mmCIF file of C-alpha atoms in Angstrom:
data_model
loop_
_atom_site.group_PDB
_atom_site.id
_atom_site.type_symbol
_atom_site.label_atom_id
_atom_site.label_comp_id
_atom_site.label_asym_id
_atom_site.label_seq_id
_atom_site.Cartn_x
_atom_site.Cartn_y
_atom_site.Cartn_z
ATOM 1 C CA MET B 5 152.318 94.822 103.337
ATOM 2 C CA ASN B 6 155.127 92.298 103.611
ATOM 3 C CA LYS B 7 158.570 93.548 102.718
ATOM 4 C CA LYS B 8 159.733 92.273 99.356
ATOM 5 C CA SER B 9 163.060 90.516 99.088
ATOM 6 C CA VAL B 10 165.768 90.209 96.463
ATOM 7 C CA LEU B 11 168.801 87.961 96.106
ATOM 8 C CA ILE B 12 171.736 89.607 94.336
ATOM 9 C CA THR B 13 174.651 87.393 93.397
ATOM 10 C CA GLY B 14 178.075 88.991 93.156
ATOM 11 C CA ALA B 15 176.946 91.884 95.358
ATOM 12 C CA SER B 16 180.302 92.938 96.806
ATOM 13 C CA ARG B 17 181.197 95.464 94.103
ATOM 14 C CA GLY B 18 180.331 96.895 90.716
ATOM 15 C CA ILE B 19 176.798 96.474 89.407
ATOM 16 C CA GLY B 20 175.898 94.033 92.184
ATOM 17 C CA LYS B 21 176.890 96.480 94.917
ATOM 18 C CA ALA B 22 174.991 99.311 93.248
ATOM 19 C CA CYS B 23 171.912 97.086 92.917
ATOM 20 C CA ALA B 24 172.118 96.079 96.570
ATOM 21 C CA ILE B 25 172.174 99.670 97.781
ATOM 22 C CA THR B 26 169.499 100.789 95.314
ATOM 23 C CA PHE B 27 167.092 97.976 96.202
ATOM 24 C CA ALA B 28 167.625 98.519 99.933
ATOM 25 C CA GLN B 29 166.807 102.208 99.477
ATOM 26 C CA ALA B 30 163.622 101.135 97.688
ATOM 27 C CA GLY B 31 162.527 99.120 100.730
ATOM 28 C CA PHE B 32 163.594 95.600 99.736
ATOM 29 C CA HIS B 33 165.243 93.169 102.101
ATOM 30 C CA VAL B 34 168.467 92.320 100.273
ATOM 31 C CA PHE B 35 170.147 88.937 100.395
ATOM 32 C CA LEU B 36 173.753 89.764 99.628
ATOM 33 C CA ASN B 37 175.944 87.136 98.023
ATOM 34 C CA CYS B 38 179.589 86.813 97.093
ATOM 35 C CA LYS B 39 182.213 84.088 97.001
ATOM 36 C CA ASN B 40 185.523 85.659 97.986
ATOM 37 C CA SER B 41 185.229 89.403 98.628
ATOM 38 C CA VAL B 42 183.799 88.965 102.116
ATOM 39 C CA ASP B 43 185.195 92.183 103.600
ATOM 40 C CA ASP B 44 183.803 94.198 100.685
ATOM 41 C CA LEU B 45 180.414 92.522 101.109
ATOM 42 C CA LYS B 46 180.393 93.355 104.814
ATOM 43 C CA GLN B 47 181.015 96.985 103.910
ATOM 44 C CA VAL B 48 177.996 96.896 101.595
ATOM 45 C CA ALA B 49 175.901 95.403 104.409
ATOM 46 C CA ASN B 50 177.125 98.044 106.861
ATOM 47 C CA HIS B 51 176.236 100.796 104.401
ATOM 48 C CA ILE B 52 172.726 99.409 103.916
ATOM 49 C CA GLN B 53 172.116 99.005 107.647
ATOM 50 C CA SER B 54 173.515 102.443 108.486
ATOM 51 C CA HIS B 55 170.921 103.905 106.120
ATOM 52 C CA ASN B 56 168.047 102.016 107.782
ATOM 53 C CA GLY B 57 167.935 99.252 105.180
ATOM 54 C CA SER B 58 167.748 95.539 105.880
ATOM 55 C CA CYS B 59 169.943 92.804 104.474
ATOM 56 C CA THR B 60 171.344 89.335 105.065
ATOM 57 C CA ILE B 61 174.772 88.093 103.974
ATOM 58 C CA THR B 62 174.680 84.739 102.163
ATOM 59 C CA LEU B 63 178.204 83.655 101.293
ATOM 60 C CA GLY B 64 178.899 80.981 98.710
ATOM 61 C CA ASP B 65 179.933 80.096 95.190
ATOM 62 C CA VAL B 66 176.792 80.304 93.060
ATOM 63 C CA GLY B 67 178.554 78.178 90.455
ATOM 64 C CA ASN B 68 178.450 75.323 92.975
ATOM 65 C CA PRO B 69 175.031 73.679 93.453
ATOM 66 C CA ASP B 70 175.802 72.711 97.065
ATOM 67 C CA ASP B 71 176.587 76.306 97.959
ATOM 68 C CA VAL B 72 173.395 77.457 96.247
ATOM 69 C CA THR B 73 171.433 74.991 98.377
ATOM 70 C CA THR B 74 172.982 76.521 101.501
ATOM 71 C CA ILE B 75 172.229 80.056 100.315
ATOM 72 C CA PHE B 76 168.574 79.196 99.776
ATOM 73 C CA GLN B 77 168.371 77.486 103.156
ATOM 74 C CA THR B 78 169.263 80.873 104.653
ATOM 75 C CA ILE B 79 166.507 82.474 102.587
ATOM 76 C CA ALA B 80 164.039 79.807 103.753
ATOM 77 C CA GLN B 81 164.955 80.406 107.399
ATOM 78 C CA SER B 82 164.228 84.113 107.016
ATOM 79 C CA ASN B 83 160.563 83.398 106.182
ATOM 80 C CA LEU B 84 160.684 86.285 103.717
ATOM 81 C CA GLY B 85 160.434 84.231 100.561
ATOM 82 C CA LEU B 86 161.981 85.629 97.398
ATOM 83 C CA ASP B 87 160.399 88.121 95.019
ATOM 84 C CA VAL B 88 163.332 89.037 92.786
ATOM 85 C CA LEU B 89 166.463 87.185 91.720
ATOM 86 C CA ILE B 90 169.302 89.148 90.136
ATOM 87 C CA ASN B 91 171.850 86.811 88.580
ATOM 88 C CA ASN B 92 174.787 89.193 88.490
ATOM 89 C CA ALA B 93 177.842 87.124 89.465
ATOM 90 C CA GLY B 94 180.322 86.891 86.637
ATOM 91 C CA VAL B 95 183.957 86.904 85.648
ATOM 92 C CA SER B 96 185.711 87.879 82.434
ATOM 93 C CA HIS B 97 188.385 86.125 80.410
ATOM 94 C CA ILE B 98 190.420 87.831 77.714
ATOM 95 C CA GLY B 99 192.724 85.837 75.499
ATOM 96 C CA LEU B 100 192.917 83.585 72.484
ATOM 97 C CA LEU B 101 190.618 80.581 72.676
ATOM 98 C CA GLN B 102 193.480 78.274 71.655
ATOM 99 C CA ASP B 103 195.387 79.328 74.784
ATOM 100 C CA MET B 104 192.523 78.742 77.205
ATOM 101 C CA THR B 105 192.884 75.840 79.623
ATOM 102 C CA ASP B 106 190.180 73.367 80.568
ATOM 103 C CA SER B 107 190.088 74.720 84.119
ATOM 104 C CA GLU B 108 189.698 78.309 82.895
ATOM 105 C CA TRP B 109 186.834 77.250 80.617
ATOM 106 C CA LEU B 110 185.058 75.373 83.403
ATOM 107 C CA HIS B 111 185.513 78.234 85.872
ATOM 108 C CA LEU B 112 184.018 80.688 83.394
ATOM 109 C CA MET B 113 181.077 78.389 82.600
ATOM 110 C CA HIS B 114 180.331 77.638 86.258
ATOM 111 C CA THR B 115 180.521 81.262 87.375
ATOM 112 C CA ASN B 116 178.747 82.945 84.469
ATOM 113 C CA LEU B 117 176.228 80.387 83.204
ATOM 114 C CA SER B 118 175.755 77.458 85.589
ATOM 115 C CA SER B 119 175.153 79.950 88.406
ATOM 116 C CA VAL B 120 172.133 81.316 86.540
ATOM 117 C CA PHE B 121 170.720 77.803 86.215
ATOM 118 C CA TYR B 122 171.350 76.835 89.857
ATOM 119 C CA CYS B 123 169.967 80.045 91.354
ATOM 120 C CA SER B 124 166.963 80.241 89.032
ATOM 121 C CA ARG B 125 166.070 76.625 89.736
ATOM 122 C CA ALA B 126 166.171 77.294 93.470
ATOM 123 C CA ALA B 127 164.230 80.554 93.231
ATOM 124 C CA ILE B 128 161.360 79.315 91.067
ATOM 125 C CA PRO B 129 159.458 77.440 93.824
ATOM 126 C CA TYR B 130 159.242 80.640 95.919
ATOM 127 C CA MET B 131 157.873 82.573 92.980
ATOM 128 C CA LEU B 132 155.449 79.845 91.925
ATOM 129 C CA SER B 133 153.962 79.857 95.428
ATOM 130 C CA LYS B 134 153.155 83.557 95.045
ATOM 131 C CA LYS B 135 152.281 83.419 91.352
ATOM 132 C CA SER B 136 154.645 86.333 90.841
ATOM 133 C CA GLY B 137 158.344 87.045 90.574
ATOM 134 C CA LYS B 138 161.158 88.534 88.553
ATOM 135 C CA ILE B 139 164.361 86.895 87.386
ATOM 136 C CA ILE B 140 166.802 89.415 85.955
ATOM 137 C CA ASN B 141 170.019 88.193 84.395
ATOM 138 C CA ILE B 142 172.902 90.630 84.084
ATOM 139 C CA SER B 143 174.475 89.785 80.753
ATOM 140 C CA SER B 144 176.604 91.475 78.100
ATOM 141 C CA MET B 145 176.304 92.835 74.598
ATOM 142 C CA TRP B 146 178.997 90.278 73.669
ATOM 143 C CA GLY B 147 176.397 87.585 74.239
ATOM 144 C CA THR B 148 174.527 89.103 71.305
ATOM 145 C CA VAL B 149 177.334 89.815 68.839
ATOM 146 C CA GLY B 150 180.458 88.126 70.240
ATOM 147 C CA ALA B 151 183.857 89.668 70.916
ATOM 148 C CA SER B 152 187.262 88.717 69.547
ATOM 149 C CA CYS B 153 189.569 87.362 72.267
ATOM 150 C CA GLU B 154 186.499 86.907 74.473
ATOM 151 C CA ALA B 155 185.000 83.900 72.704
ATOM 152 C CA ALA B 156 184.420 81.839 75.843
ATOM 153 C CA TYR B 157 183.025 84.814 77.756
ATOM 154 C CA SER B 158 180.733 85.591 74.825
ATOM 155 C CA ALA B 159 179.575 81.972 74.813
ATOM 156 C CA THR B 160 178.552 82.132 78.476
ATOM 157 C CA LYS B 161 176.560 85.297 77.874
ATOM 158 C CA ALA B 162 174.923 83.886 74.743
ATOM 159 C CA GLY B 163 173.935 80.906 76.878
ATOM 160 C CA ILE B 164 172.303 83.281 79.356
ATOM 161 C CA HIS B 165 170.341 84.837 76.502
ATOM 162 C CA GLY B 166 169.015 81.481 75.353
ATOM 163 C CA LEU B 167 168.156 80.417 78.892
ATOM 164 C CA THR B 168 166.394 83.720 79.503
ATOM 165 C CA LYS B 169 164.166 83.418 76.438
ATOM 166 C CA ALA B 170 163.245 79.784 77.044
ATOM 167 C CA LEU B 171 162.643 80.099 80.781
ATOM 168 C CA ALA B 172 160.484 83.162 80.231
ATOM 169 C CA LYS B 173 158.114 81.096 78.087
ATOM 170 C CA GLU B 174 158.073 78.360 80.718
ATOM 171 C CA LEU B 175 157.223 80.727 83.582
ATOM 172 C CA ALA B 176 154.991 83.300 81.871
ATOM 173 C CA PRO B 177 151.761 81.390 82.695
ATOM 174 C CA SER B 178 152.710 81.709 86.375
ATOM 175 C CA ASN B 179 153.176 85.500 86.166
ATOM 176 C CA ILE B 180 156.955 85.258 86.538
ATOM 177 C CA GLN B 181 158.980 87.460 84.223
ATOM 178 C CA VAL B 182 162.486 86.562 83.066
ATOM 179 C CA ASN B 183 164.628 89.112 81.260
ATOM 180 C CA ALA B 184 168.298 89.813 80.633
ATOM 181 C CA ILE B 185 170.126 93.107 80.454
ATOM 182 C CA ALA B 186 172.871 93.034 77.824
ATOM 183 C CA CYS B 187 175.215 95.600 79.310
ATOM 184 C CA GLY B 188 177.721 97.507 77.268
ATOM 185 C CA VAL B 189 180.855 98.945 78.822
ATOM 186 C CA ILE B 190 180.007 99.764 82.432
ATOM 187 C CA ASP B 191 182.571 101.582 84.561
ATOM 188 C CA THR B 192 183.537 98.740 86.897
ATOM 189 C CA ALA B 193 186.721 97.068 88.125
ATOM 190 C CA MET B 194 186.256 94.427 85.395
ATOM 191 C CA ASN B 195 187.560 97.011 82.932
ATOM 192 C CA SER B 196 190.673 97.840 84.963
ATOM 193 C CA CYS B 197 192.679 95.442 82.787
ATOM 194 C CA PHE B 198 192.531 98.006 79.965
ATOM 195 C CA SER B 199 195.089 100.797 79.737
ATOM 196 C CA ASP B 200 194.001 104.451 79.612
ATOM 197 C CA GLU B 201 194.625 104.446 75.864
ATOM 198 C CA GLU B 202 192.568 101.289 75.385
ATOM 199 C CA GLN B 203 189.735 102.711 77.468
ATOM 200 C CA LYS B 204 189.754 105.934 75.430
ATOM 201 C CA ALA B 205 189.690 103.975 72.168
ATOM 202 C CA LEU B 206 186.790 101.916 73.484
ATOM 203 C CA MET B 207 184.917 105.024 74.576
ATOM 204 C CA ASP B 208 185.327 106.504 71.102
ATOM 205 C CA GLU B 209 183.346 103.549 69.723
ATOM 206 C CA ILE B 210 180.354 104.226 71.981
ATOM 207 C CA PRO B 211 177.794 106.598 70.421
ATOM 208 C CA ALA B 212 176.879 107.924 73.882
ATOM 209 C CA GLY B 213 180.515 108.977 74.282
ATOM 210 C CA ARG B 214 181.033 107.461 77.712
ATOM 211 C CA PHE B 215 180.919 104.308 79.792
ATOM 212 C CA GLY B 216 177.750 103.476 81.679
ATOM 213 C CA THR B 217 177.711 103.871 85.455
ATOM 214 C CA THR B 218 176.831 101.226 88.001
ATOM 215 C CA ASN B 219 174.226 103.493 89.588
ATOM 216 C CA GLU B 220 172.253 104.069 86.389
ATOM 217 C CA THR B 221 172.449 100.344 85.675
ATOM 218 C CA ALA B 222 171.076 99.598 89.131
ATOM 219 C CA GLN B 223 168.230 102.074 88.642
ATOM 220 C CA PHE B 224 167.311 100.328 85.395
ATOM 221 C CA VAL B 225 167.373 96.928 87.131
ATOM 222 C CA LEU B 226 165.110 98.288 89.895
ATOM 223 C CA ASP B 227 162.638 99.631 87.340
ATOM 224 C CA LEU B 228 162.570 96.260 85.597
ATOM 225 C CA ALA B 229 162.023 94.509 88.936
ATOM 226 C CA CYS B 230 159.161 96.757 90.051
ATOM 227 C CA ASN B 231 157.300 97.375 86.803
ATOM 228 C CA HIS B 232 156.510 96.031 83.337
ATOM 229 C CA PRO B 233 154.619 92.785 84.074
ATOM 230 C CA TYR B 234 154.026 92.192 80.348
ATOM 231 C CA LEU B 235 157.731 92.375 79.524
ATOM 232 C CA THR B 236 159.358 88.962 79.532
ATOM 233 C CA GLY B 237 161.808 86.897 77.511
ATOM 234 C CA GLN B 238 163.691 89.995 76.381
ATOM 235 C CA ILE B 239 167.397 90.688 75.980
ATOM 236 C CA ILE B 240 167.493 94.415 76.661
ATOM 237 C CA GLY B 241 170.474 96.312 75.340
ATOM 238 C CA PHE B 242 171.965 98.786 77.810
ATOM 239 C CA ASP B 243 175.056 99.861 75.930
ATOM 240 C CA GLY B 244 174.886 103.542 74.999
ATOM 241 C CA GLY B 245 174.097 102.627 71.391
ATOM 242 C CA PHE B 246 177.202 100.438 70.938
ATOM 243 C CA ILE B 247 175.315 97.537 69.298
#
């Protein structure tokens, strides 16, 4: 049986890193992507290879269509095709909308939303050729309900939700499933901007009484990638009961 392959954007840390290691342990060849954290990504690759996994580093800004073209040229040269795409790359922005600059808005849109469009568009031909595939978008519960002082961020995630639902209908006849995971508060560096008091107050709002971990998120992503062929077009809450 041919080894299956997965492209994970934003794989240098957090959920992306956990997914990369988890998928490699499950026997996937992992295409690792990041834009800036090259040393961290190399450490992820070294970890995978030292545990008998296989991976390829594909550097680039997935919010830039030219970089995405280059990334997929690397995938084409590998002759492995692509079975799973995990659109994980993302950045946060906290602040009043009235104070947000044009450049900050565009950066957020390119990184969080345009990247999903560019990578999905490039991945679809591989999946159509096999009449199978999974596109999994890592989103946020704020894309469902919105968050004060995160209006622009919430807008990017709501855009992912709409794209997920529509693309799923488009690709379902070709046995390609498209779903999004609306994550709650996951214990990643993205939350380091909050003080200990703010983190405790946030935790008190979560019925599960804790933040989610990157490893349990990655295990859920792996399950979604390997199973459930009738599940598509869904925004799956993974938030400890927050929403």
